[in-house]
Amino acid sequence: MKVVKIGELSGEVTILRSKSDTGVAQNVSVKLLGKDGNVLKTSSFKTPFLERGKGCVDCTLPIGQASVFALSYSTGEMDSRRIPFLAKGLWKTQGNQTQAAVMWYTNPDSVTKPSDTVFSLKLRNAVEQCLGKSSLYDKASKSFKWNAQQATYDPSLQTLTWKEKLKGSLQGKQVAMIKVENGVSATPITVSLQCPAASTSLSGASLVDARGSRIQVSYDFKVNVQILP
């Protein structure tokens, strides 16, 4: 397996109330830190609250609410321990027929919740036929299955798409049978993964209060990766 090429990571952070009493408002000053302990380097940073400095926000959990959306950000930083996929691309061509396959494994430390995942293969030249299917193996339950939903090919975009709901500790394979005039060149397969309410961020980011103590949060993140042939 190979480490895939990682695109920019976008994330949203929700603060969870530290006390069960929702009858009072809770004010907290927070700072978004990277894995090195310094303020996370971001290409975009947005918050509905008052920003007191780079990565620093004053947040309020209103009365009756157990959580509140605090901020969103995009970054090119990635914690290597939390890369969501290890994968390997395989291509075999004979004449004008090509079989493409991607074998992959999801990281249980980063894909902690069932996540909407889209695999996309962009083709060139005149496509005569394009079919795709996929299989999943769950290491925890030791169960194997073929995805009943076949991959779909959009001729206007010349793109074959597989849609999956993935979680950590899954192994899988995306398979495509392609018939293209003049053959097919091996190209990357793009994967878009969107994970809700994770306990950790792929960037290794953490949120701390004014005293430097970590506070309980959840991360919604989206990342695009490329599986190279």
mmCIF file with all atom_site columns, C-alpha atoms in Angstrom:
data_model
loop_
_atom_site.group_PDB
_atom_site.id
_atom_site.type_symbol
_atom_site.label_atom_id
_atom_site.label_alt_id
_atom_site.label_comp_id
_atom_site.label_asym_id
_atom_site.label_entity_id
_atom_site.label_seq_id
_atom_site.pdbx_PDB_ins_code
_atom_site.Cartn_x
_atom_site.Cartn_y
_atom_site.Cartn_z
_atom_site.occupancy
_atom_site.B_iso_or_equiv
_atom_site.pdbx_formal_charge
_atom_site.auth_seq_id
_atom_site.auth_comp_id
_atom_site.auth_asym_id
_atom_site.auth_atom_id
_atom_site.pdbx_PDB_model_num
ATOM 1   C CA . MET A 1 1   ? 0.000   0.000   0.000   1.00 0.00 ? 1   MET A CA 1
ATOM 2   C CA . LYS A 1 2   ? 1.063   3.598   -0.647  1.00 0.00 ? 2   LYS A CA 1
ATOM 3   C CA . VAL A 1 3   ? 0.339   6.878   1.078   1.00 0.00 ? 3   VAL A CA 1
ATOM 4   C CA . VAL A 1 4   ? -1.969  8.785   -1.219  1.00 0.00 ? 4   VAL A CA 1
ATOM 5   C CA . LYS A 1 5   ? -1.540  12.386  -2.337  1.00 0.00 ? 5   LYS A CA 1
ATOM 6   C CA . ILE A 1 6   ? -3.464  14.611  0.075   1.00 0.00 ? 6   ILE A CA 1
ATOM 7   C CA . GLY A 1 7   ? -5.333  17.725  -1.024  1.00 0.00 ? 7   GLY A CA 1
ATOM 8   C CA . GLU A 1 8   ? -6.402  20.610  1.188   1.00 0.00 ? 8   GLU A CA 1
ATOM 9   C CA . LEU A 1 9   ? -8.327  19.702  4.327   1.00 0.00 ? 9   LEU A CA 1
ATOM 10  C CA . SER A 1 10  ? -11.404 21.673  5.363   1.00 0.00 ? 10  SER A CA 1
ATOM 11  C CA . GLY A 1 11  ? -12.919 21.301  8.808   1.00 0.00 ? 11  GLY A CA 1
ATOM 12  C CA . GLU A 1 12  ? -15.656 22.606  11.074  1.00 0.00 ? 12  GLU A CA 1
ATOM 13  C CA . VAL A 1 13  ? -15.335 22.615  14.871  1.00 0.00 ? 13  VAL A CA 1
ATOM 14  C CA . THR A 1 14  ? -18.266 22.326  17.278  1.00 0.00 ? 14  THR A CA 1
ATOM 15  C CA . ILE A 1 15  ? -17.759 22.991  21.000  1.00 0.00 ? 15  ILE A CA 1
ATOM 16  C CA . LEU A 1 16  ? -19.537 20.574  23.333  1.00 0.00 ? 16  LEU A CA 1
ATOM 17  C CA . ARG A 1 17  ? -20.796 21.840  26.700  1.00 0.00 ? 17  ARG A CA 1
ATOM 18  C CA . SER A 1 18  ? -18.504 20.791  29.518  1.00 0.00 ? 18  SER A CA 1
ATOM 19  C CA . LYS A 1 19  ? -21.313 20.727  32.086  1.00 0.00 ? 19  LYS A CA 1
ATOM 20  C CA . SER A 1 20  ? -24.676 19.008  31.886  1.00 0.00 ? 20  SER A CA 1
ATOM 21  C CA . ASP A 1 21  ? -26.453 22.128  33.173  1.00 0.00 ? 21  ASP A CA 1
ATOM 22  C CA . THR A 1 22  ? -27.889 23.803  30.062  1.00 0.00 ? 22  THR A CA 1
ATOM 23  C CA . GLY A 1 23  ? -29.859 26.324  32.128  1.00 0.00 ? 23  GLY A CA 1
ATOM 24  C CA . VAL A 1 24  ? -27.042 28.885  32.011  1.00 0.00 ? 24  VAL A CA 1
ATOM 25  C CA . ALA A 1 25  ? -24.975 30.354  29.200  1.00 0.00 ? 25  ALA A CA 1
ATOM 26  C CA . GLN A 1 26  ? -21.359 29.207  29.019  1.00 0.00 ? 26  GLN A CA 1
ATOM 27  C CA . ASN A 1 27  ? -18.624 31.546  27.804  1.00 0.00 ? 27  ASN A CA 1
ATOM 28  C CA . VAL A 1 28  ? -15.253 30.199  26.684  1.00 0.00 ? 28  VAL A CA 1
ATOM 29  C CA . SER A 1 29  ? -12.225 31.707  24.948  1.00 0.00 ? 29  SER A CA 1
ATOM 30  C CA . VAL A 1 30  ? -10.601 29.176  22.617  1.00 0.00 ? 30  VAL A CA 1
ATOM 31  C CA . LYS A 1 31  ? -7.508  28.873  20.442  1.00 0.00 ? 31  LYS A CA 1
ATOM 32  C CA . LEU A 1 32  ? -7.024  26.516  17.460  1.00 0.00 ? 32  LEU A CA 1
ATOM 33  C CA . LEU A 1 33  ? -3.621  24.841  17.703  1.00 0.00 ? 33  LEU A CA 1
ATOM 34  C CA . GLY A 1 34  ? -1.708  22.641  15.272  1.00 0.00 ? 34  GLY A CA 1
ATOM 35  C CA . LYS A 1 35  ? 0.022   19.387  16.178  1.00 0.00 ? 35  LYS A CA 1
ATOM 36  C CA . ASP A 1 36  ? 3.208   21.339  17.039  1.00 0.00 ? 36  ASP A CA 1
ATOM 37  C CA . GLY A 1 37  ? 1.395   23.287  19.785  1.00 0.00 ? 37  GLY A CA 1
ATOM 38  C CA . ASN A 1 38  ? 1.433   26.583  17.864  1.00 0.00 ? 38  ASN A CA 1
ATOM 39  C CA . VAL A 1 39  ? -1.553  28.299  16.243  1.00 0.00 ? 39  VAL A CA 1
ATOM 40  C CA . LEU A 1 40  ? -2.644  26.162  13.257  1.00 0.00 ? 40  LEU A CA 1
ATOM 41  C CA . LYS A 1 41  ? -1.581  27.515  9.872   1.00 0.00 ? 41  LYS A CA 1
ATOM 42  C CA . THR A 1 42  ? -4.755  28.004  7.845   1.00 0.00 ? 42  THR A CA 1
ATOM 43  C CA . SER A 1 43  ? -5.589  29.192  4.335   1.00 0.00 ? 43  SER A CA 1
ATOM 44  C CA . SER A 1 44  ? -9.073  30.227  5.520   1.00 0.00 ? 44  SER A CA 1
ATOM 45  C CA . PHE A 1 45  ? -10.573 30.796  8.969   1.00 0.00 ? 45  PHE A CA 1
ATOM 46  C CA . LYS A 1 46  ? -14.200 31.777  9.693   1.00 0.00 ? 46  LYS A CA 1
ATOM 47  C CA . THR A 1 47  ? -16.217 32.098  12.890  1.00 0.00 ? 47  THR A CA 1
ATOM 48  C CA . PRO A 1 48  ? -19.625 33.558  13.839  1.00 0.00 ? 48  PRO A CA 1
ATOM 49  C CA . PHE A 1 49  ? -18.045 34.860  17.074  1.00 0.00 ? 49  PHE A CA 1
ATOM 50  C CA . LEU A 1 50  ? -15.529 37.565  17.939  1.00 0.00 ? 50  LEU A CA 1
ATOM 51  C CA . GLU A 1 51  ? -12.018 36.756  16.754  1.00 0.00 ? 51  GLU A CA 1
ATOM 52  C CA . ARG A 1 52  ? -9.460  38.143  19.215  1.00 0.00 ? 52  ARG A CA 1
ATOM 53  C CA . GLY A 1 53  ? -6.371  37.248  17.211  1.00 0.00 ? 53  GLY A CA 1
ATOM 54  C CA . LYS A 1 54  ? -5.100  34.610  14.830  1.00 0.00 ? 54  LYS A CA 1
ATOM 55  C CA . GLY A 1 55  ? -6.854  31.360  15.717  1.00 0.00 ? 55  GLY A CA 1
ATOM 56  C CA . CYS A 1 56  ? -8.395  32.841  18.894  1.00 0.00 ? 56  CYS A CA 1
ATOM 57  C CA . VAL A 1 57  ? -12.183 33.118  19.366  1.00 0.00 ? 57  VAL A CA 1
ATOM 58  C CA . ASP A 1 58  ? -14.558 34.094  22.197  1.00 0.00 ? 58  ASP A CA 1
ATOM 59  C CA . CYS A 1 59  ? -17.507 31.666  22.074  1.00 0.00 ? 59  CYS A CA 1
ATOM 60  C CA . THR A 1 60  ? -20.806 31.457  23.906  1.00 0.00 ? 60  THR A CA 1
ATOM 61  C CA . LEU A 1 61  ? -22.974 28.365  24.387  1.00 0.00 ? 61  LEU A CA 1
ATOM 62  C CA . PRO A 1 62  ? -26.506 29.794  24.740  1.00 0.00 ? 62  PRO A CA 1
ATOM 63  C CA . ILE A 1 63  ? -28.952 28.682  27.422  1.00 0.00 ? 63  ILE A CA 1
ATOM 64  C CA . GLY A 1 64  ? -30.537 25.344  26.532  1.00 0.00 ? 64  GLY A CA 1
ATOM 65  C CA . GLN A 1 65  ? -27.867 24.324  23.996  1.00 0.00 ? 65  GLN A CA 1
ATOM 66  C CA . ALA A 1 66  ? -25.491 21.405  24.552  1.00 0.00 ? 66  ALA A CA 1
ATOM 67  C CA . SER A 1 67  ? -23.180 22.489  21.725  1.00 0.00 ? 67  SER A CA 1
ATOM 68  C CA . VAL A 1 68  ? -22.392 25.386  19.413  1.00 0.00 ? 68  VAL A CA 1
ATOM 69  C CA . PHE A 1 69  ? -20.622 25.741  16.056  1.00 0.00 ? 69  PHE A CA 1
ATOM 70  C CA . ALA A 1 70  ? -17.378 27.598  16.759  1.00 0.00 ? 70  ALA A CA 1
ATOM 71  C CA . LEU A 1 71  ? -15.320 27.920  13.584  1.00 0.00 ? 71  LEU A CA 1
ATOM 72  C CA . SER A 1 72  ? -14.370 26.521  10.188  1.00 0.00 ? 72  SER A CA 1
ATOM 73  C CA . TYR A 1 73  ? -10.958 26.390  8.576   1.00 0.00 ? 73  TYR A CA 1
ATOM 74  C CA . SER A 1 74  ? -8.950  25.048  5.652   1.00 0.00 ? 74  SER A CA 1
ATOM 75  C CA . THR A 1 75  ? -5.338  23.939  5.846   1.00 0.00 ? 75  THR A CA 1
ATOM 76  C CA . GLY A 1 76  ? -2.683  22.076  3.913   1.00 0.00 ? 76  GLY A CA 1
ATOM 77  C CA . GLU A 1 77  ? -1.247  20.621  7.115   1.00 0.00 ? 77  GLU A CA 1
ATOM 78  C CA . MET A 1 78  ? -1.800  16.922  7.753   1.00 0.00 ? 78  MET A CA 1
ATOM 79  C CA . ASP A 1 79  ? -0.844  14.683  10.648  1.00 0.00 ? 79  ASP A CA 1
ATOM 80  C CA . SER A 1 80  ? 0.800   11.669  8.983   1.00 0.00 ? 80  SER A CA 1
ATOM 81  C CA . ARG A 1 81  ? -0.699  9.358   11.620  1.00 0.00 ? 81  ARG A CA 1
ATOM 82  C CA . ARG A 1 82  ? -4.214  10.407  10.564  1.00 0.00 ? 82  ARG A CA 1
ATOM 83  C CA . ILE A 1 83  ? -3.965  10.050  6.779   1.00 0.00 ? 83  ILE A CA 1
ATOM 84  C CA . PRO A 1 84  ? -7.404  8.541   5.997   1.00 0.00 ? 84  PRO A CA 1
ATOM 85  C CA . PHE A 1 85  ? -6.315  6.095   3.278   1.00 0.00 ? 85  PHE A CA 1
ATOM 86  C CA . LEU A 1 86  ? -3.535  3.812   2.298   1.00 0.00 ? 86  LEU A CA 1
ATOM 87  C CA . ALA A 1 87  ? -4.101  2.671   -1.265  1.00 0.00 ? 87  ALA A CA 1
ATOM 88  C CA . LYS A 1 88  ? -2.603  1.102   -4.351  1.00 0.00 ? 88  LYS A CA 1
ATOM 89  C CA . GLY A 1 89  ? -3.693  1.559   -7.972  1.00 0.00 ? 89  GLY A CA 1
ATOM 90  C CA . LEU A 1 90  ? -3.465  -1.294  -10.496 1.00 0.00 ? 90  LEU A CA 1
ATOM 91  C CA . TRP A 1 91  ? -3.885  -0.966  -14.276 1.00 0.00 ? 91  TRP A CA 1
ATOM 92  C CA . LYS A 1 92  ? -3.872  -3.685  -16.956 1.00 0.00 ? 92  LYS A CA 1
ATOM 93  C CA . THR A 1 93  ? -4.429  -2.956  -20.655 1.00 0.00 ? 93  THR A CA 1
ATOM 94  C CA . GLN A 1 94  ? -4.888  -5.335  -23.545 1.00 0.00 ? 94  GLN A CA 1
ATOM 95  C CA . GLY A 1 95  ? -5.764  -3.787  -26.889 1.00 0.00 ? 95  GLY A CA 1
ATOM 96  C CA . ASN A 1 96  ? -8.502  -1.241  -26.361 1.00 0.00 ? 96  ASN A CA 1
ATOM 97  C CA . GLN A 1 97  ? -9.714  -2.840  -23.093 1.00 0.00 ? 97  GLN A CA 1
ATOM 98  C CA . THR A 1 98  ? -8.405  -1.796  -19.700 1.00 0.00 ? 98  THR A CA 1
ATOM 99  C CA . GLN A 1 99  ? -9.039  -3.052  -16.204 1.00 0.00 ? 99  GLN A CA 1
ATOM 100 C CA . ALA A 1 100 ? -8.377  -0.520  -13.454 1.00 0.00 ? 100 ALA A CA 1
ATOM 101 C CA . ALA A 1 101 ? -8.484  -1.372  -9.767  1.00 0.00 ? 101 ALA A CA 1
ATOM 102 C CA . VAL A 1 102 ? -7.789  0.429   -6.509  1.00 0.00 ? 102 VAL A CA 1
ATOM 103 C CA . MET A 1 103 ? -7.114  -1.517  -3.325  1.00 0.00 ? 103 MET A CA 1
ATOM 104 C CA . TRP A 1 104 ? -7.400  0.577   -0.164  1.00 0.00 ? 104 TRP A CA 1
ATOM 105 C CA . TYR A 1 105 ? -7.512  0.507   3.628   1.00 0.00 ? 105 TYR A CA 1
ATOM 106 C CA . THR A 1 106 ? -9.158  3.104   5.886   1.00 0.00 ? 106 THR A CA 1
ATOM 107 C CA . ASN A 1 107 ? -7.398  4.414   8.987   1.00 0.00 ? 107 ASN A CA 1
ATOM 108 C CA . PRO A 1 108 ? -9.446  3.696   12.164  1.00 0.00 ? 108 PRO A CA 1
ATOM 109 C CA . ASP A 1 109 ? -7.733  6.603   13.961  1.00 0.00 ? 109 ASP A CA 1
ATOM 110 C CA . SER A 1 110 ? -9.115  9.185   11.515  1.00 0.00 ? 110 SER A CA 1
ATOM 111 C CA . VAL A 1 111 ? -12.265 7.743   9.874   1.00 0.00 ? 111 VAL A CA 1
ATOM 112 C CA . THR A 1 112 ? -14.010 7.297   13.196  1.00 0.00 ? 112 THR A CA 1
ATOM 113 C CA . LYS A 1 113 ? -17.607 7.624   11.962  1.00 0.00 ? 113 LYS A CA 1
ATOM 114 C CA . PRO A 1 114 ? -19.395 6.305   8.831   1.00 0.00 ? 114 PRO A CA 1
ATOM 115 C CA . SER A 1 115 ? -18.335 8.781   6.154   1.00 0.00 ? 115 SER A CA 1
ATOM 116 C CA . ASP A 1 116 ? -19.746 9.642   2.730   1.00 0.00 ? 116 ASP A CA 1
ATOM 117 C CA . THR A 1 117 ? -17.012 8.810   0.251   1.00 0.00 ? 117 THR A CA 1
ATOM 118 C CA . VAL A 1 118 ? -16.903 9.281   -3.522  1.00 0.00 ? 118 VAL A CA 1
ATOM 119 C CA . PHE A 1 119 ? -14.286 7.665   -5.780  1.00 0.00 ? 119 PHE A CA 1
ATOM 120 C CA . SER A 1 120 ? -13.982 9.326   -9.221  1.00 0.00 ? 120 SER A CA 1
ATOM 121 C CA . LEU A 1 121 ? -12.088 8.216   -12.326 1.00 0.00 ? 121 LEU A CA 1
ATOM 122 C CA . LYS A 1 122 ? -11.761 10.803  -15.102 1.00 0.00 ? 122 LYS A CA 1
ATOM 123 C CA . LEU A 1 123 ? -11.273 9.284   -18.575 1.00 0.00 ? 123 LEU A CA 1
ATOM 124 C CA . ARG A 1 124 ? -10.091 10.696  -21.898 1.00 0.00 ? 124 ARG A CA 1
ATOM 125 C CA . ASN A 1 125 ? -10.497 9.734   -25.562 1.00 0.00 ? 125 ASN A CA 1
ATOM 126 C CA . ALA A 1 126 ? -13.696 8.200   -26.966 1.00 0.00 ? 126 ALA A CA 1
ATOM 127 C CA . VAL A 1 127 ? -15.168 5.871   -24.303 1.00 0.00 ? 127 VAL A CA 1
ATOM 128 C CA . GLU A 1 128 ? -17.073 2.955   -25.832 1.00 0.00 ? 128 GLU A CA 1
ATOM 129 C CA . GLN A 1 129 ? -17.923 1.174   -22.586 1.00 0.00 ? 129 GLN A CA 1
ATOM 130 C CA . CYS A 1 130 ? -17.285 1.773   -18.883 1.00 0.00 ? 130 CYS A CA 1
ATOM 131 C CA . LEU A 1 131 ? -18.488 -0.391  -15.993 1.00 0.00 ? 131 LEU A CA 1
ATOM 132 C CA . GLY A 1 132 ? -17.522 -0.405  -12.335 1.00 0.00 ? 132 GLY A CA 1
ATOM 133 C CA . LYS A 1 133 ? -18.185 -2.252  -9.085  1.00 0.00 ? 133 LYS A CA 1
ATOM 134 C CA . SER A 1 134 ? -16.672 -2.427  -5.606  1.00 0.00 ? 134 SER A CA 1
ATOM 135 C CA . SER A 1 135 ? -16.189 -4.765  -2.668  1.00 0.00 ? 135 SER A CA 1
ATOM 136 C CA . LEU A 1 136 ? -15.802 -4.180  1.074   1.00 0.00 ? 136 LEU A CA 1
ATOM 137 C CA . TYR A 1 137 ? -14.199 -6.266  3.826   1.00 0.00 ? 137 TYR A CA 1
ATOM 138 C CA . ASP A 1 138 ? -14.821 -5.349  7.483   1.00 0.00 ? 138 ASP A CA 1
ATOM 139 C CA . LYS A 1 139 ? -11.905 -6.546  9.613   1.00 0.00 ? 139 LYS A CA 1
ATOM 140 C CA . ALA A 1 140 ? -13.921 -6.183  12.845  1.00 0.00 ? 140 ALA A CA 1
ATOM 141 C CA . SER A 1 141 ? -16.817 -8.423  11.779  1.00 0.00 ? 141 SER A CA 1
ATOM 142 C CA . LYS A 1 142 ? -14.739 -10.399 9.247   1.00 0.00 ? 142 LYS A CA 1
ATOM 143 C CA . SER A 1 143 ? -17.503 -9.910  6.681   1.00 0.00 ? 143 SER A CA 1
ATOM 144 C CA . PHE A 1 144 ? -17.094 -9.478  2.918   1.00 0.00 ? 144 PHE A CA 1
ATOM 145 C CA . LYS A 1 145 ? -19.619 -8.104  0.462   1.00 0.00 ? 145 LYS A CA 1
ATOM 146 C CA . TRP A 1 146 ? -19.916 -6.666  -3.015  1.00 0.00 ? 146 TRP A CA 1
ATOM 147 C CA . ASN A 1 147 ? -21.582 -3.266  -3.155  1.00 0.00 ? 147 ASN A CA 1
ATOM 148 C CA . ALA A 1 148 ? -25.050 -3.846  -4.581  1.00 0.00 ? 148 ALA A CA 1
ATOM 149 C CA . GLN A 1 149 ? -24.984 -0.360  -6.136  1.00 0.00 ? 149 GLN A CA 1
ATOM 150 C CA . GLN A 1 150 ? -22.911 -0.391  -9.308  1.00 0.00 ? 150 GLN A CA 1
ATOM 151 C CA . ALA A 1 151 ? -20.646 2.507   -10.152 1.00 0.00 ? 151 ALA A CA 1
ATOM 152 C CA . THR A 1 152 ? -22.173 5.112   -12.472 1.00 0.00 ? 152 THR A CA 1
ATOM 153 C CA . TYR A 1 153 ? -20.603 6.579   -15.607 1.00 0.00 ? 153 TYR A CA 1
ATOM 154 C CA . ASP A 1 154 ? -21.439 10.119  -16.736 1.00 0.00 ? 154 ASP A CA 1
ATOM 155 C CA . PRO A 1 155 ? -20.627 10.385  -20.478 1.00 0.00 ? 155 PRO A CA 1
ATOM 156 C CA . SER A 1 156 ? -20.890 14.175  -20.445 1.00 0.00 ? 156 SER A CA 1
ATOM 157 C CA . LEU A 1 157 ? -18.097 14.377  -17.850 1.00 0.00 ? 157 LEU A CA 1
ATOM 158 C CA . GLN A 1 158 ? -16.369 11.168  -18.942 1.00 0.00 ? 158 GLN A CA 1
ATOM 159 C CA . THR A 1 159 ? -16.225 10.224  -15.265 1.00 0.00 ? 159 THR A CA 1
ATOM 160 C CA . LEU A 1 160 ? -16.875 6.932   -13.502 1.00 0.00 ? 160 LEU A CA 1
ATOM 161 C CA . THR A 1 161 ? -18.084 7.359   -9.910  1.00 0.00 ? 161 THR A CA 1
ATOM 162 C CA . TRP A 1 162 ? -18.354 4.959   -6.985  1.00 0.00 ? 162 TRP A CA 1
ATOM 163 C CA . LYS A 1 163 ? -20.288 6.073   -3.877  1.00 0.00 ? 163 LYS A CA 1
ATOM 164 C CA . GLU A 1 164 ? -19.555 4.425   -0.546  1.00 0.00 ? 164 GLU A CA 1
ATOM 165 C CA . LYS A 1 165 ? -20.268 4.846   3.165   1.00 0.00 ? 165 LYS A CA 1
ATOM 166 C CA . LEU A 1 166 ? -16.939 4.071   4.798   1.00 0.00 ? 166 LEU A CA 1
ATOM 167 C CA . LYS A 1 167 ? -15.585 3.790   8.326   1.00 0.00 ? 167 LYS A CA 1
ATOM 168 C CA . GLY A 1 168 ? -12.216 2.873   9.828   1.00 0.00 ? 168 GLY A CA 1
ATOM 169 C CA . SER A 1 169 ? -10.679 -0.603  9.556   1.00 0.00 ? 169 SER A CA 1
ATOM 170 C CA . LEU A 1 170 ? -12.333 -1.353  6.228   1.00 0.00 ? 170 LEU A CA 1
ATOM 171 C CA . GLN A 1 171 ? -10.538 -2.868  3.272   1.00 0.00 ? 171 GLN A CA 1
ATOM 172 C CA . GLY A 1 172 ? -11.963 -2.486  -0.198  1.00 0.00 ? 172 GLY A CA 1
ATOM 173 C CA . LYS A 1 173 ? -11.462 -2.555  -3.909  1.00 0.00 ? 173 LYS A CA 1
ATOM 174 C CA . GLN A 1 174 ? -12.892 -0.375  -6.680  1.00 0.00 ? 174 GLN A CA 1
ATOM 175 C CA . VAL A 1 175 ? -12.829 -2.125  -10.062 1.00 0.00 ? 175 VAL A CA 1
ATOM 176 C CA . ALA A 1 176 ? -13.463 -0.626  -13.515 1.00 0.00 ? 176 ALA A CA 1
ATOM 177 C CA . MET A 1 177 ? -13.712 -2.324  -16.913 1.00 0.00 ? 177 MET A CA 1
ATOM 178 C CA . ILE A 1 178 ? -13.062 0.263   -19.624 1.00 0.00 ? 178 ILE A CA 1
ATOM 179 C CA . LYS A 1 179 ? -13.179 0.071   -23.387 1.00 0.00 ? 179 LYS A CA 1
ATOM 180 C CA . VAL A 1 180 ? -11.723 3.178   -24.977 1.00 0.00 ? 180 VAL A CA 1
ATOM 181 C CA . GLU A 1 181 ? -10.654 3.993   -28.495 1.00 0.00 ? 181 GLU A CA 1
ATOM 182 C CA . ASN A 1 182 ? -6.823  4.127   -28.649 1.00 0.00 ? 182 ASN A CA 1
ATOM 183 C CA . GLY A 1 183 ? -6.555  2.686   -25.111 1.00 0.00 ? 183 GLY A CA 1
ATOM 184 C CA . VAL A 1 184 ? -6.423  4.232   -21.653 1.00 0.00 ? 184 VAL A CA 1
ATOM 185 C CA . SER A 1 185 ? -3.487  5.868   -19.902 1.00 0.00 ? 185 SER A CA 1
ATOM 186 C CA . ALA A 1 186 ? -3.172  5.184   -16.180 1.00 0.00 ? 186 ALA A CA 1
ATOM 187 C CA . THR A 1 187 ? -4.549  8.202   -14.308 1.00 0.00 ? 187 THR A CA 1
ATOM 188 C CA . PRO A 1 188 ? -5.110  9.047   -10.633 1.00 0.00 ? 188 PRO A CA 1
ATOM 189 C CA . ILE A 1 189 ? -8.428  8.198   -8.976  1.00 0.00 ? 189 ILE A CA 1
ATOM 190 C CA . THR A 1 190 ? -9.757  11.059  -6.841  1.00 0.00 ? 190 THR A CA 1
ATOM 191 C CA . VAL A 1 191 ? -11.417 10.314  -3.509  1.00 0.00 ? 191 VAL A CA 1
ATOM 192 C CA . SER A 1 192 ? -13.568 12.816  -1.631  1.00 0.00 ? 192 SER A CA 1
ATOM 193 C CA . LEU A 1 193 ? -14.224 11.844  1.996   1.00 0.00 ? 193 LEU A CA 1
ATOM 194 C CA . GLN A 1 194 ? -16.552 13.694  4.349   1.00 0.00 ? 194 GLN A CA 1
ATOM 195 C CA . CYS A 1 195 ? -16.545 12.607  8.004   1.00 0.00 ? 195 CYS A CA 1
ATOM 196 C CA . PRO A 1 196 ? -19.069 13.917  10.569  1.00 0.00 ? 196 PRO A CA 1
ATOM 197 C CA . ALA A 1 197 ? -18.579 14.443  14.303  1.00 0.00 ? 197 ALA A CA 1
ATOM 198 C CA . ALA A 1 198 ? -15.092 12.968  14.579  1.00 0.00 ? 198 ALA A CA 1
ATOM 199 C CA . SER A 1 199 ? -13.247 13.139  17.885  1.00 0.00 ? 199 SER A CA 1
ATOM 200 C CA . THR A 1 200 ? -9.969  14.182  16.229  1.00 0.00 ? 200 THR A CA 1
ATOM 201 C CA . SER A 1 201 ? -8.978  16.303  13.236  1.00 0.00 ? 201 SER A CA 1
ATOM 202 C CA . LEU A 1 202 ? -6.916  14.986  10.340  1.00 0.00 ? 202 LEU A CA 1
ATOM 203 C CA . SER A 1 203 ? -4.638  18.007  10.702  1.00 0.00 ? 203 SER A CA 1
ATOM 204 C CA . GLY A 1 204 ? -3.825  17.101  14.298  1.00 0.00 ? 204 GLY A CA 1
ATOM 205 C CA . ALA A 1 205 ? -5.509  20.343  15.388  1.00 0.00 ? 205 ALA A CA 1
ATOM 206 C CA . SER A 1 206 ? -6.844  20.800  18.908  1.00 0.00 ? 206 SER A CA 1
ATOM 207 C CA . LEU A 1 207 ? -8.915  23.463  20.618  1.00 0.00 ? 207 LEU A CA 1
ATOM 208 C CA . VAL A 1 208 ? -7.775  24.808  24.003  1.00 0.00 ? 208 VAL A CA 1
ATOM 209 C CA . ASP A 1 209 ? -9.259  27.336  26.417  1.00 0.00 ? 209 ASP A CA 1
ATOM 210 C CA . ALA A 1 210 ? -7.579  30.448  27.817  1.00 0.00 ? 210 ALA A CA 1
ATOM 211 C CA . ARG A 1 211 ? -5.693  28.314  30.385  1.00 0.00 ? 211 ARG A CA 1
ATOM 212 C CA . GLY A 1 212 ? -4.338  26.007  27.683  1.00 0.00 ? 212 GLY A CA 1
ATOM 213 C CA . SER A 1 213 ? -6.563  23.076  28.663  1.00 0.00 ? 213 SER A CA 1
ATOM 214 C CA . ARG A 1 214 ? -8.151  21.029  25.894  1.00 0.00 ? 214 ARG A CA 1
ATOM 215 C CA . ILE A 1 215 ? -11.919 21.340  25.633  1.00 0.00 ? 215 ILE A CA 1
ATOM 216 C CA . GLN A 1 216 ? -14.385 18.780  24.335  1.00 0.00 ? 216 GLN A CA 1
ATOM 217 C CA . VAL A 1 217 ? -15.154 19.339  20.664  1.00 0.00 ? 217 VAL A CA 1
ATOM 218 C CA . SER A 1 218 ? -16.225 17.447  17.556  1.00 0.00 ? 218 SER A CA 1
ATOM 219 C CA . TYR A 1 219 ? -14.766 17.887  14.075  1.00 0.00 ? 219 TYR A CA 1
ATOM 220 C CA . ASP A 1 220 ? -16.585 17.669  10.752  1.00 0.00 ? 220 ASP A CA 1
ATOM 221 C CA . PHE A 1 221 ? -13.950 17.428  8.056   1.00 0.00 ? 221 PHE A CA 1
ATOM 222 C CA . LYS A 1 222 ? -13.724 16.983  4.304   1.00 0.00 ? 222 LYS A CA 1
ATOM 223 C CA . VAL A 1 223 ? -10.602 16.027  2.400   1.00 0.00 ? 223 VAL A CA 1
ATOM 224 C CA . ASN A 1 224 ? -9.775  15.147  -1.203  1.00 0.00 ? 224 ASN A CA 1
ATOM 225 C CA . VAL A 1 225 ? -7.041  12.640  -1.920  1.00 0.00 ? 225 VAL A CA 1
ATOM 226 C CA . GLN A 1 226 ? -5.551  11.170  -5.092  1.00 0.00 ? 226 GLN A CA 1
ATOM 227 C CA . ILE A 1 227 ? -4.716  7.499   -5.454  1.00 0.00 ? 227 ILE A CA 1
ATOM 228 C CA . LEU A 1 228 ? -1.839  7.405   -7.895  1.00 0.00 ? 228 LEU A CA 1
ATOM 229 C CA . PRO A 1 229 ? -1.524  4.628   -10.493 1.00 0.00 ? 229 PRO A CA 1
#
